[in-house]
XYZ file of C-alpha atoms in Angstrom:
773
model
C 133.043 143.497 118.976
C 131.631 146.964 118.272
C 131.180 146.257 114.560
C 134.225 147.938 113.013
C 135.040 145.067 110.656
C 131.406 144.592 109.657
C 131.024 148.325 109.022
C 134.142 148.303 106.835
C 132.720 145.345 104.889
C 129.420 147.158 104.368
C 131.214 150.280 103.113
C 133.311 148.151 100.767
C 130.197 146.355 99.546
C 128.544 149.723 98.893
C 131.554 150.964 96.878
C 131.559 147.739 94.866
C 127.826 148.022 94.200
C 128.122 151.641 93.047
C 131.023 150.754 90.751
C 129.129 147.771 89.328
C 126.038 149.927 88.770
C 128.069 152.653 87.056
C 129.657 150.093 84.720
C 126.301 148.626 83.856
C 124.849 152.057 83.077
C 127.901 153.016 81.010
C 128.049 149.808 78.964
C 124.413 148.751 79.075
C 125.524 145.178 79.716
C 125.588 142.918 82.742
C 128.989 141.513 83.722
C 129.213 137.787 83.000
C 132.544 137.129 84.755
C 134.031 138.115 88.091
C 134.809 141.835 88.185
C 137.421 143.699 90.213
C 134.826 144.657 92.815
C 133.877 140.986 93.204
C 137.524 140.089 93.773
C 137.879 142.832 96.370
C 134.910 141.425 98.279
C 136.330 137.899 98.052
C 139.368 138.961 100.094
C 137.276 139.223 103.277
C 136.837 135.451 103.921
C 140.579 134.856 103.499
C 141.694 137.721 105.725
C 139.140 136.811 108.390
C 140.155 133.151 108.350
C 143.861 133.925 108.824
C 143.611 137.142 110.850
C 140.533 136.784 113.087
C 140.003 134.796 116.271
C 137.574 134.391 119.141
C 138.307 136.470 122.256
C 136.457 136.949 125.512
C 134.637 139.977 124.100
C 134.105 139.011 120.467
C 133.621 135.741 118.604
C 135.144 137.129 115.387
C 137.718 139.655 116.532
C 140.216 141.081 114.037
C 143.675 140.463 115.440
C 145.440 142.703 112.937
C 145.096 146.182 111.500
C 144.046 146.569 107.896
C 144.170 149.462 105.453
C 142.355 148.681 102.215
C 143.210 151.099 99.419
C 140.653 150.999 96.583
C 142.101 152.516 93.382
C 139.929 154.524 90.987
C 140.442 155.648 87.419
C 139.952 159.229 86.256
C 136.406 158.268 85.237
C 135.576 157.043 88.734
C 135.791 153.297 88.082
C 137.542 150.866 90.427
C 140.767 149.671 88.799
C 142.264 147.702 91.652
C 142.891 147.539 95.360
C 145.774 147.185 97.758
C 145.815 145.827 101.304
C 148.209 146.873 104.013
C 148.339 144.860 107.209
C 150.053 145.791 110.414
C 150.380 144.512 113.978
C 149.315 140.930 113.375
C 148.928 139.313 116.796
C 151.240 136.422 115.970
C 151.821 135.754 119.673
C 148.297 134.276 119.676
C 149.655 131.350 117.634
C 151.725 130.164 120.569
C 150.103 131.892 123.531
C 146.315 131.979 123.166
C 144.866 132.127 126.685
C 142.147 129.983 128.210
C 138.623 130.660 127.002
C 139.814 132.072 123.657
C 140.513 130.457 120.313
C 143.496 130.603 118.040
C 143.120 131.911 114.497
C 140.030 130.596 112.682
C 141.981 128.878 109.894
C 143.313 126.208 112.254
C 139.831 125.074 113.256
C 138.512 125.421 109.706
C 141.230 123.130 108.358
C 140.774 120.484 111.049
C 136.983 120.407 110.741
C 136.563 120.983 107.024
C 139.351 118.879 105.520
C 138.356 115.771 103.592
C 139.906 112.365 104.459
C 142.326 112.745 101.557
C 143.345 116.216 102.740
C 143.783 114.994 106.308
C 146.216 112.383 105.062
C 147.998 114.819 102.754
C 148.505 117.460 105.453
C 149.162 114.935 108.273
C 146.316 116.276 110.383
C 145.611 115.064 113.912
C 142.523 115.410 116.134
C 142.067 118.933 117.397
C 142.834 117.996 121.003
C 146.218 116.565 119.955
C 147.671 120.001 119.089
C 149.282 121.829 121.989
C 148.620 125.283 120.544
C 144.869 124.543 120.418
C 144.264 122.314 123.438
C 145.816 124.691 125.969
C 142.888 127.135 125.609
C 140.244 124.427 126.168
C 138.040 126.315 123.711
C 137.300 124.808 120.304
C 133.990 126.378 119.277
C 132.732 129.898 118.653
C 129.073 130.840 118.784
C 127.593 131.493 115.347
C 130.649 130.180 113.436
C 130.488 126.935 111.448
C 134.149 126.081 110.831
C 133.370 123.421 108.232
C 131.228 125.775 106.175
C 133.707 128.635 106.624
C 136.532 126.417 105.348
C 134.559 125.739 102.186
C 133.958 129.486 101.795
C 137.670 130.215 102.280
C 138.710 127.672 99.648
C 136.128 129.050 97.205
C 137.510 132.551 97.783
C 141.039 131.298 97.013
C 139.828 129.736 93.760
C 137.744 132.725 92.653
C 140.594 135.147 93.296
C 142.927 133.123 91.088
C 145.083 131.125 93.507
C 146.416 128.006 91.857
C 145.924 124.538 93.345
C 149.625 124.382 94.230
C 149.430 127.709 96.051
C 146.410 126.623 98.072
C 148.133 123.358 99.000
C 151.269 125.246 100.067
C 149.236 127.567 102.277
C 147.389 124.696 103.961
C 150.649 122.767 104.390
C 152.111 125.686 106.305
C 148.974 126.011 108.435
C 149.261 122.342 109.386
C 153.007 122.797 109.876
C 152.537 125.650 112.348
C 150.308 123.390 114.465
C 152.929 120.618 114.269
C 155.643 122.985 115.478
C 153.786 123.305 118.767
C 153.943 119.540 119.303
C 157.745 119.416 119.159
C 159.242 118.373 122.482
C 162.863 118.547 123.565
C 164.913 116.634 126.076
C 168.203 117.630 127.684
C 170.566 114.683 127.257
C 174.160 114.167 128.246
C 176.266 117.316 128.671
C 173.010 119.317 128.579
C 172.763 118.777 124.833
C 169.229 119.239 123.636
C 167.634 116.590 121.469
C 164.273 116.411 119.806
C 162.118 114.052 121.828
C 159.174 113.785 119.425
C 160.880 112.652 116.221
C 157.569 111.637 114.617
C 156.322 115.218 114.807
C 159.663 116.485 113.500
C 159.490 114.179 110.466
C 155.913 115.286 109.703
C 156.970 118.923 110.096
C 159.870 118.397 107.671
C 157.468 116.890 105.120
C 155.041 119.769 105.518
C 157.767 122.422 105.272
C 159.532 120.405 102.532
C 162.933 120.585 104.204
C 165.471 117.948 105.152
C 164.645 116.289 108.478
C 168.238 116.194 109.657
C 168.857 119.850 108.778
C 165.668 120.860 110.564
C 166.650 118.876 113.659
C 170.065 120.556 113.734
C 168.531 123.981 113.224
C 166.122 123.422 116.119
C 168.735 122.142 118.580
C 172.112 123.643 117.607
C 173.641 126.904 116.442
C 176.938 128.133 115.090
C 178.767 131.105 116.527
C 182.120 132.727 115.826
C 184.671 133.252 118.549
C 188.288 134.297 118.061
C 187.915 133.903 114.334
C 186.681 130.331 114.592
C 183.274 128.853 113.961
C 181.958 126.915 116.939
C 178.855 124.761 116.950
C 177.061 124.653 120.281
C 173.829 123.194 121.544
C 170.857 125.197 122.687
C 169.709 124.975 126.256
C 166.292 123.478 126.834
C 164.748 126.913 127.301
C 166.484 128.290 124.195
C 165.220 125.377 122.104
C 161.651 125.960 123.294
C 162.032 129.674 122.558
C 163.293 128.830 119.052
C 160.274 126.533 118.590
C 157.844 129.309 119.500
C 159.755 131.745 117.307
C 159.555 129.338 114.353
C 155.777 129.026 114.700
C 155.255 132.792 114.964
C 157.671 133.617 112.150
C 156.131 131.026 109.826
C 152.607 132.278 110.439
C 153.685 135.905 110.093
C 155.357 135.243 106.736
C 152.380 133.172 105.598
C 150.017 136.033 106.387
C 152.335 138.534 104.703
C 152.491 136.276 101.639
C 148.689 136.085 101.451
C 148.377 139.874 101.646
C 151.075 140.342 99.002
C 149.491 137.738 96.715
C 146.057 139.303 97.158
C 147.519 142.675 96.181
C 148.934 141.187 92.992
C 145.586 139.637 92.101
C 143.634 142.795 92.921
C 145.702 145.089 90.708
C 144.685 145.192 87.070
C 147.158 145.846 84.260
C 150.899 146.042 84.835
C 151.054 149.129 87.039
C 151.336 147.301 90.373
C 154.210 148.260 92.610
C 154.719 147.159 96.182
C 155.694 150.606 97.411
C 153.196 152.543 95.315
C 151.203 154.508 97.916
C 150.625 157.570 95.759
C 148.187 156.188 93.254
C 146.104 158.915 91.620
C 142.602 158.461 93.047
C 141.810 156.092 95.863
C 139.560 155.482 98.827
C 141.116 153.929 101.939
C 139.238 151.890 104.516
C 141.120 151.657 107.805
C 139.925 148.909 110.135
C 141.860 149.299 113.364
C 141.214 148.267 116.938
C 140.405 151.055 119.395
C 141.908 151.525 122.837
C 142.115 148.173 124.599
C 141.960 148.055 128.395
C 141.663 144.504 129.735
C 142.300 142.935 133.087
C 145.594 141.588 131.774
C 147.307 143.930 129.284
C 150.591 143.098 127.592
C 152.690 144.161 124.603
C 149.822 143.691 122.121
C 147.605 146.146 124.004
C 150.526 148.576 124.453
C 151.179 148.674 120.694
C 147.466 148.989 119.872
C 147.077 151.837 122.359
C 150.228 153.485 120.991
C 148.759 153.414 117.481
C 145.543 154.891 118.855
C 147.516 157.677 120.526
C 149.003 158.494 117.115
C 145.575 158.323 115.489
C 144.004 160.404 118.285
C 146.326 163.320 117.679
C 145.577 163.166 113.972
C 141.848 162.959 114.747
C 141.893 166.018 117.018
C 143.918 168.006 114.522
C 141.511 166.975 111.784
C 138.331 168.005 113.594
C 139.940 171.309 114.613
C 140.935 172.041 111.020
C 137.457 171.067 109.790
C 135.893 173.462 112.277
C 138.228 176.284 111.302
C 137.589 175.629 107.610
C 133.840 175.797 108.168
C 134.197 179.364 109.510
C 136.710 180.371 106.841
C 134.494 179.122 104.011
C 131.616 181.231 105.323
C 133.899 184.246 105.887
C 133.201 184.362 109.624
C 135.879 185.655 111.971
C 135.710 183.230 114.873
C 138.626 181.649 116.722
C 137.323 180.956 120.219
C 137.864 177.329 121.304
C 138.784 176.019 117.843
C 142.531 175.593 118.235
C 143.654 172.128 119.306
C 146.555 171.973 121.730
C 148.599 168.912 120.695
C 150.969 169.173 123.659
C 149.451 166.352 125.709
C 149.252 164.030 122.730
C 152.825 164.781 121.704
C 154.051 164.079 125.231
C 152.209 160.740 125.355
C 153.483 159.662 121.939
C 157.060 160.649 122.776
C 156.787 158.865 126.112
C 156.018 155.705 124.155
C 158.179 155.909 121.032
C 161.117 158.243 121.668
C 164.546 156.673 121.850
C 166.077 155.773 124.235
C 163.701 156.861 127.018
C 160.319 155.851 125.572
C 158.537 152.828 127.010
C 158.590 150.899 123.741
C 162.205 151.856 123.094
C 163.096 150.639 126.589
C 161.384 147.329 125.880
C 163.243 147.069 122.597
C 166.651 147.878 124.076
C 166.143 145.585 127.054
C 165.465 142.720 124.660
C 168.733 143.400 122.795
C 170.810 143.135 125.970
C 172.438 139.816 126.699
C 170.905 139.652 130.159
C 167.771 141.601 129.355
C 164.727 140.687 131.427
C 161.320 141.902 132.516
C 162.751 142.899 135.896
C 165.354 145.075 134.197
C 162.612 146.835 132.279
C 160.756 147.625 135.495
C 163.922 149.087 137.041
C 164.297 151.425 134.066
C 160.675 152.512 134.273
C 161.191 153.646 137.873
C 163.301 156.499 136.501
C 160.922 157.300 133.624
C 161.601 160.953 132.610
C 158.315 161.902 130.892
C 155.560 163.555 132.895
C 151.927 164.275 132.072
C 152.136 167.505 134.063
C 154.494 169.082 136.547
C 153.303 166.816 139.359
C 151.896 163.816 137.451
C 154.354 161.375 135.815
C 153.392 159.539 132.620
C 154.259 156.237 134.349
C 153.209 156.030 137.966
C 156.213 154.712 139.837
C 154.253 154.339 143.031
C 151.923 151.874 141.337
C 154.672 149.657 139.943
C 154.357 146.175 141.382
C 156.522 143.129 140.872
C 155.232 142.572 137.359
C 153.276 145.613 136.115
C 153.317 149.348 135.518
C 150.661 151.985 134.766
C 150.757 154.332 131.790
C 148.592 157.437 131.419
C 146.864 157.183 128.034
C 144.392 159.566 126.465
C 141.652 157.045 127.301
C 142.768 156.740 130.908
C 145.203 154.818 133.050
C 146.148 151.367 131.763
C 147.958 148.755 133.806
C 150.384 146.615 131.799
C 151.823 143.282 132.865
C 155.489 143.019 131.868
C 155.721 139.243 132.274
C 156.788 137.872 128.887
C 156.781 141.338 127.290
C 160.467 141.166 126.386
C 160.050 137.753 124.764
C 156.950 138.860 122.857
C 158.899 141.776 121.401
C 161.598 139.466 120.060
C 160.942 138.540 116.468
C 163.983 136.668 115.280
C 165.242 133.236 114.419
C 168.804 132.100 114.432
C 170.407 132.492 111.029
C 171.091 128.722 110.847
C 167.372 127.906 111.133
C 166.547 130.622 108.623
C 168.978 129.057 106.149
C 167.263 125.694 106.563
C 163.887 127.284 105.808
C 165.371 129.227 102.886
C 166.259 125.921 101.227
C 162.692 124.652 101.533
C 160.963 123.389 98.399
C 157.880 125.288 99.550
C 158.003 128.556 97.581
C 156.327 130.554 100.345
C 158.959 129.646 102.942
C 161.934 129.866 100.613
C 160.953 133.278 99.238
C 160.267 134.624 102.743
C 163.645 133.680 104.175
C 165.662 134.135 100.981
C 164.698 137.789 101.185
C 166.513 138.031 104.505
C 169.609 136.036 103.566
C 171.572 137.183 100.559
C 173.443 133.910 100.785
C 172.166 130.621 102.100
C 175.426 128.811 102.027
C 176.200 126.831 105.077
C 179.919 127.476 104.956
C 182.051 130.556 104.985
C 182.865 133.170 107.610
C 180.210 135.391 109.057
C 180.501 138.260 111.492
C 178.910 138.293 114.907
C 176.206 140.688 113.695
C 175.064 138.056 111.203
C 174.471 135.348 113.765
C 171.034 136.539 114.673
C 168.524 138.784 112.912
C 168.002 141.831 115.111
C 164.359 142.232 114.219
C 161.753 143.038 116.887
C 158.032 143.652 116.832
C 158.568 147.321 117.701
C 161.181 147.874 114.968
C 158.804 146.350 112.423
C 155.679 148.113 113.669
C 156.952 151.686 114.057
C 157.532 152.408 110.319
C 154.177 150.786 109.510
C 152.269 153.123 111.811
C 154.275 156.143 110.615
C 153.439 155.264 107.017
C 149.782 154.894 107.985
C 149.780 158.342 109.620
C 151.379 159.756 106.472
C 148.606 158.278 104.296
C 145.904 159.681 106.593
C 147.591 163.087 106.633
C 147.609 163.255 102.820
C 143.938 162.257 102.554
C 140.615 163.593 103.767
C 139.523 161.182 106.484
C 135.959 160.397 107.526
C 135.338 158.663 110.820
C 132.843 155.933 111.688
C 132.734 155.417 115.445
C 131.417 151.965 116.355
C 130.110 151.504 119.892
C 129.533 148.216 121.664
C 126.352 148.310 123.797
C 127.489 145.632 126.272
C 130.235 143.115 126.966
C 127.849 140.181 127.450
C 127.336 139.747 123.675
C 123.581 139.987 124.295
C 120.983 141.822 122.180
C 118.712 144.535 123.628
C 121.150 145.281 126.468
C 122.428 148.858 126.680
C 125.052 149.653 129.339
C 125.276 153.422 129.680
C 128.575 153.417 131.554
C 130.173 151.225 128.867
C 128.922 153.522 126.087
C 130.176 156.618 127.893
C 133.565 154.986 128.326
C 133.801 154.247 124.598
C 132.767 157.807 123.720
C 135.600 159.035 125.896
C 138.128 156.611 124.373
C 137.154 157.527 120.801
C 137.439 161.289 121.303
C 133.786 161.982 120.525
C 133.367 163.988 123.744
C 136.323 166.198 122.801
C 134.773 166.758 119.383
C 131.525 167.792 121.072
C 133.462 170.244 123.269
C 135.103 171.789 120.208
C 131.731 172.255 118.532
C 130.154 173.717 121.662
C 133.035 176.160 122.195
C 132.155 177.739 118.867
C 128.841 178.151 117.085
C 127.788 174.536 116.655
C 124.439 175.008 114.896
C 124.778 175.775 111.172
C 121.753 176.280 108.935
C 121.225 177.658 105.484
C 119.258 180.882 105.362
C 116.353 179.326 103.509
C 116.253 176.418 105.948
C 116.353 178.783 108.940
C 113.572 180.968 107.528
C 111.377 177.947 106.831
C 112.151 176.242 110.134
C 111.532 179.268 112.343
C 108.722 180.797 110.275
C 106.261 180.372 113.167
C 108.187 182.812 115.390
C 109.049 185.292 112.650
C 107.334 188.682 112.790
C 105.001 189.486 109.912
C 107.071 192.451 108.750
C 110.123 190.158 108.404
C 108.477 187.359 106.419
C 108.526 189.266 103.159
C 112.235 190.060 103.322
C 115.195 188.097 101.968
C 116.217 185.000 103.956
C 119.440 186.626 105.220
C 117.635 189.740 106.422
C 114.927 187.598 107.987
C 117.564 185.594 109.897
C 119.278 188.765 111.093
C 115.996 190.272 112.301
C 114.846 187.163 114.124
C 118.230 186.530 115.761
C 118.668 190.151 116.819
C 115.295 190.203 118.556
C 115.458 186.734 120.074
C 119.068 187.076 121.269
C 118.016 190.008 123.502
C 115.091 188.031 124.973
C 117.304 184.959 125.483
C 120.057 187.005 127.168
C 117.571 188.598 129.559
C 116.040 185.206 130.359
C 119.378 183.451 131.038
C 120.591 186.419 133.112
C 117.452 186.379 135.261
C 117.853 182.610 135.693
C 121.467 183.024 136.868
C 123.103 181.585 133.722
C 124.014 184.803 131.962
C 127.754 184.161 131.884
C 127.594 180.413 131.225
C 125.286 180.201 128.211
C 126.247 181.928 124.991
C 123.630 183.606 122.775
C 126.031 184.659 120.039
C 125.428 184.253 116.352
C 127.076 185.085 113.052
C 125.985 185.391 109.439
C 128.094 183.741 106.771
C 127.890 183.676 103.016
C 125.265 180.963 102.787
C 124.700 179.863 106.375
C 123.892 181.266 109.765
C 125.988 180.062 112.726
C 124.191 179.982 116.062
C 125.394 179.322 119.591
C 123.902 176.338 121.357
C 122.176 178.458 124.026
C 120.487 180.716 121.473
C 119.479 177.751 119.335
C 117.856 176.057 122.331
C 115.972 179.301 123.077
C 114.740 179.506 119.472
C 113.711 175.877 119.466
C 111.915 176.206 122.807
C 110.049 179.287 121.599
C 109.207 177.618 118.323
C 107.885 174.586 120.171
C 105.870 176.812 122.532
C 104.270 178.658 119.605
C 103.571 175.404 117.823
C 102.167 173.988 121.060
C 99.866 176.979 121.660
C 98.741 176.930 118.047
C 98.074 173.239 118.215
C 96.114 173.682 121.461
C 93.943 176.404 119.839
C 93.411 174.317 116.721
C 92.632 171.256 118.786
C 90.085 173.175 120.854
C 88.278 174.325 117.696
C 88.448 170.872 116.205
C 87.172 169.299 119.395
C 84.321 171.857 119.677
C 83.279 171.188 116.110
C 83.548 167.468 116.720
C 81.404 167.719 119.889
C 78.772 169.856 118.057
C 78.552 167.280 115.291
C 78.325 164.507 117.841
C 75.503 166.429 119.660
C 73.468 166.856 116.481
C 74.001 163.250 115.542
C 72.977 162.143 119.034
C 69.846 164.357 118.965
C 68.802 162.928 115.619
C 69.401 159.430 116.902
C 67.273 160.151 120.008
C 64.359 161.317 117.828
C 64.610 158.224 115.710
C 64.813 156.045 118.798
C 61.730 157.822 120.304
C 59.606 157.227 117.181
C 60.729 153.639 117.104
C 59.895 153.210 120.786
C 56.351 154.631 120.382
C 55.727 152.430 117.389
C 57.018 149.460 119.349
C 54.707 150.203 122.304
C 51.673 150.568 120.006
C 52.449 147.364 118.211
C 52.966 145.655 121.537
C 49.494 146.822 122.758
C 47.897 145.605 119.539
C 49.598 142.246 119.895
C 48.325 141.904 123.476
C 44.710 142.719 122.394
C 44.812 140.189 119.598
C 46.222 137.639 121.961
C 43.378 138.208 124.448
C 40.735 137.803 121.732
C 42.350 134.651 120.564
C 42.351 133.264 124.111
C 38.584 133.960 124.580
C 37.841 132.431 121.200
C 39.753 129.315 122.139
C 37.853 129.034 125.458
C 34.404 129.198 123.758
C 35.419 126.779 121.056
C 36.790 124.432 123.674
C 33.489 124.472 125.643
C 31.498 123.776 122.490
C 33.884 121.070 121.512
C 33.569 119.380 124.888
C 29.747 119.267 124.635
C 29.848 117.870 121.107
C 32.408 115.366 122.208
C 30.173 114.160 125.089
C 27.218 113.524 122.740
C 29.330 111.780 120.203
C 30.967 109.691 122.915
C 27.618 108.495 124.244
C 26.380 107.498 120.767
C 29.631 105.852 120.045
C 29.467 103.751 123.199
C 25.991 102.392 122.189
C 27.109 101.512 118.698
C 30.305 99.955 119.955
C 28.374 97.817 122.456
C 26.017 96.480 119.766
C 28.893 95.869 117.384
C 30.876 94.037 120.024
C 27.890 91.741 120.777
C 27.525 90.937 117.068
C 31.224 90.245 116.752
C 31.190 88.049 119.829
C 28.404 85.884 118.446
C 30.145 85.517 115.105
C 33.421 84.606 116.793
C 31.637 81.962 118.990
C 30.011 80.293 116.008
C 33.221 80.391 114.056
C 35.167 78.904 116.932
C 32.669 76.054 117.398
C 32.706 75.177 113.699
C 36.491 75.398 113.617
C 36.779 73.005 116.545
C 34.456 70.471 114.890
C 36.316 70.665 111.614
C 39.673 70.315 113.311
C 38.442 67.341 115.304
C 37.211 65.633 112.162
C 40.460 66.270 110.351
C 42.393 65.015 113.333
C 40.477 61.802 113.555
C 40.890 61.278 109.804
C 44.598 61.856 109.936
C 44.958 59.670 113.014
C 43.167 56.752 111.380
C 45.236 57.155 108.239
C 48.396 57.240 110.274
C 47.390 54.163 112.265
C 46.516 52.228 109.084
C 49.819 53.161 107.491
C 51.718 52.087 110.574
C 49.801 48.767 110.604
C 50.617 48.135 106.931
C 54.245 48.939 107.554
C 54.377 46.594 110.520
C 52.901 43.775 108.451
C 55.381 44.431 105.668
C 58.311 44.372 108.076
C 57.004 41.243 109.676
C 56.703 39.539 106.274
C 60.235 40.563 105.366
C 61.556 39.239 108.619
C 59.890 35.904 108.162
C 61.283 35.595 104.632
C 64.767 36.275 105.929
C 64.444 33.654 108.607
C 63.202 31.115 106.034
C 66.107 31.852 103.715
C 68.588 31.385 106.505
C 67.031 28.114 107.502
C 67.067 26.876 103.857
C 70.750 27.699 103.545
C 71.517 25.881 106.732
C 69.447 22.915 105.591
C 71.258 22.734 102.244
C 74.629 22.856 103.946
C 73.627 20.115 106.338
C 72.250 18.017 103.495
C 75.396 18.395 101.489
C 77.448 17.446 104.473
C 75.427 14.364 105.050
C 75.471 13.396 101.363
C 79.105 13.987 100.679
C 80.342 13.067 104.108
C 81.976 16.349 105.038
C 83.831 16.923 101.752
C 86.256 19.581 101.077
C 83.797 21.799 99.391
C 81.429 21.835 102.320
C 84.169 22.480 104.873
C 85.732 25.261 102.900
C 82.493 27.031 102.343
C-alpha cells in the first residue's frame, strides 16, 4: 500500500506520453488508431484484475511480481513490450484469510456479468462459493467491481483478444470458483466419491472435459507396482488436496497464459521470442513487494523476503559502485567507507537458497519425502548450520515453538509459521488429472497441460517418476529470481522507494516509527551511511562560487571558480576544525574536501559549517538592511503624520469658527422669532375680538333666516300633506265603491244562474239536461 504499483503506472504513462509526443513531432500527424504505447497502458487493468487483491493493509495489493520490459528502436521509439511475472500468490485462490478478498476478477465477474453471461458461465451468488465466502469479505473500499469488470473487458477487446479467447478466460475463472465447491465422501472400503455431482457437471462444462473422466481424475489414480498398473482410490484428504491443487494450477496457468498472450500482442513485427531477454534497447519497470513482516508469516512472505535479500545485495553493490564511479569520474582518490562488504548478504542468501541446508531447500526436500511434514521441517531447522556471526545463528533455535521459527533477515527478525508451509510449496497434480485437462476442448487448458505431457494417452507403461510431476513453488521461483537478478545486473537500475505513512489507510496521518522502519527495510539508511562516510556534498565550481559568494573574500571573487573554491575551503576548513575541536567534536566531524575535474566534494561537517556561516552572514546583512528600511519607513511615516496633523489642525480651527458662526446665527434667529411671535400674538388678539363681533352678528342673521325658512317649510309641508291625504282618502273611497259594485254584480249573476236552473227544473220536471249540468 505504499504506492509501488501506482508509481510504476505513472512512470509507464510518462514513457508512453513521451513516445507519443516524439512520434507526433516526427510525423506531424496525430495517431488515429491505438498505438503501441496505448496497448502497453491497457495491460494494467487486466493484470490488476487477475493479480491484485484486497489485504489487511491495502485494498488493491499486487499479489505477484512484475517486470515490464519496454523495447525501443535505435531512434528511441517504443517498438513493443514484454511482461515477466513471478511469485503469483496462487495459494490465495484456495486459502484467502478472513478480512481479505480473493483476486479481483472473481468479484468483477460475479457483479458485472449480464444475465446471459451468468447463464453461460453457470454463475452462482457470491456467498455460494466456498473460496469467497470463507473470508466473509466481499467489498473493497474505493473499488466498483461492476465498473472494473467493464474496464477489464474493454481492455481485452482493445488489446486484440478475440471473443472466443475472452469467453475461455471467463469460463476458467468461473471454473476455478466451482472447483472450490466440490465435496467428497468416503464410501465403502474408504473409496472416495464426489458428493456434489451438480458442481462436478458444471465444472466439466466450464473446463470442456468429459464428466466421467474428470470424476475419475479427482478421485482415483494409477500407479505401477511390480511392473503392473494398479488403480487405487484417493483418501479423503488426498482428494481434497487434489481439489485445491487443481484450483491453484488452473489459475496459475490462466495467469501465465494471459501474460504470454499480452506479450504476443505487445510485440510488433515478427521478432518476438519467448526467451528473448537481450533486446537492443529497453527500459524495465520492476514492481516488486518489499520486505513483508506480518503477525502471521508463511511461505509467501518467506519467498518475498528471499527475493528482497537478493535485491538488497544488488542494491548495496550498486550504490557502492555509483559512489566509487563518482570519485573516479572526477579523478579524486578517495576510498574511505565506499566499499560494500557483501558477506552478511551472501550468508543470508545462502542460508535461504543453498542446497541441501538452506531453509527453502529444506522445505522443498521435506515436501518430496513420502512422510514429509511441518514437524519434520522444524526438527531439521534445530540443527541449522548457518550463523549470522560466531555467536548468533541465522535461525534462532531457542525461539522455535511448536509451529514457527525465526529467521534473521536484513530488515530484522521475522517469525514464520510452518503450518501448511509444506503443502503450499507443493505445486503438482497427478499425471492422470493432467491428462484429463490436456484433452480439454478449452485451448488454454489443453495447451498448458500438453506442454507438460509429451503423450496424453491413457494406456501404456509409465515409470514411477512419471506418476507425479515433481514441481514445487521453490523450484519454479528460484530460476525466475536468478533471471531477474541477471537482468538487473546487466542494466543501470534506478530506484524509487515508496513509503507508506500509516497502516490505517487514512490521509494526513504520519507515523514516524513506521516510516523509519520502512527506511531501514529498504536500505535507504545504509545508503545514507555510505554517502556520509565519504564526501557527500558535490557541487559544480560555478554553483559553489555563486552559492557561497556572500562569504567569499573580495580578493577571491575575481579569480576562477576552481581557485575561488580552493581559497574559500582552505580558509573555512581551518575555522571549522578549530570550532569543532573546541566544542569537543574534533575527531567525530570531518572537515575534509577535494577538488575534482568539474565538481568540488565536501564533507558533511564542513558543508554544514559553510552553510551556517552563509546563513549568519545573510542574516546579519538582512538585519542591517531591515534596520535601514525600517528607519526610512518610520521617517516617511513621521513626515506623513506631521503633514496630516497640520491639515487636521487647520480643519479643526475652521470647524470651530464655523461652529461659532452657526451658534451666533442661531441666537439671532431665536430672538427674531420671539419678537415676531409677540407681535403676532397682539395682532391675533385684535383680529380675534373683531371676528367674534362679526361672527355674533352673522349668527343672529342666520338664525332669523333659518327660523323663517323653517316656519314656511312647515306650513308648506302641512298643506301638501293635507292635499295628499284628501286625495288618498278620495281614491280609497272610489275604490271601495267600485269593489262594492263588482261584488253586488257577482251576487246578482249567481242568483240569476240559480234562478234559471230552478226554473228549468220546474219547467222540464228535472230532466236529464238539468241534472247533468
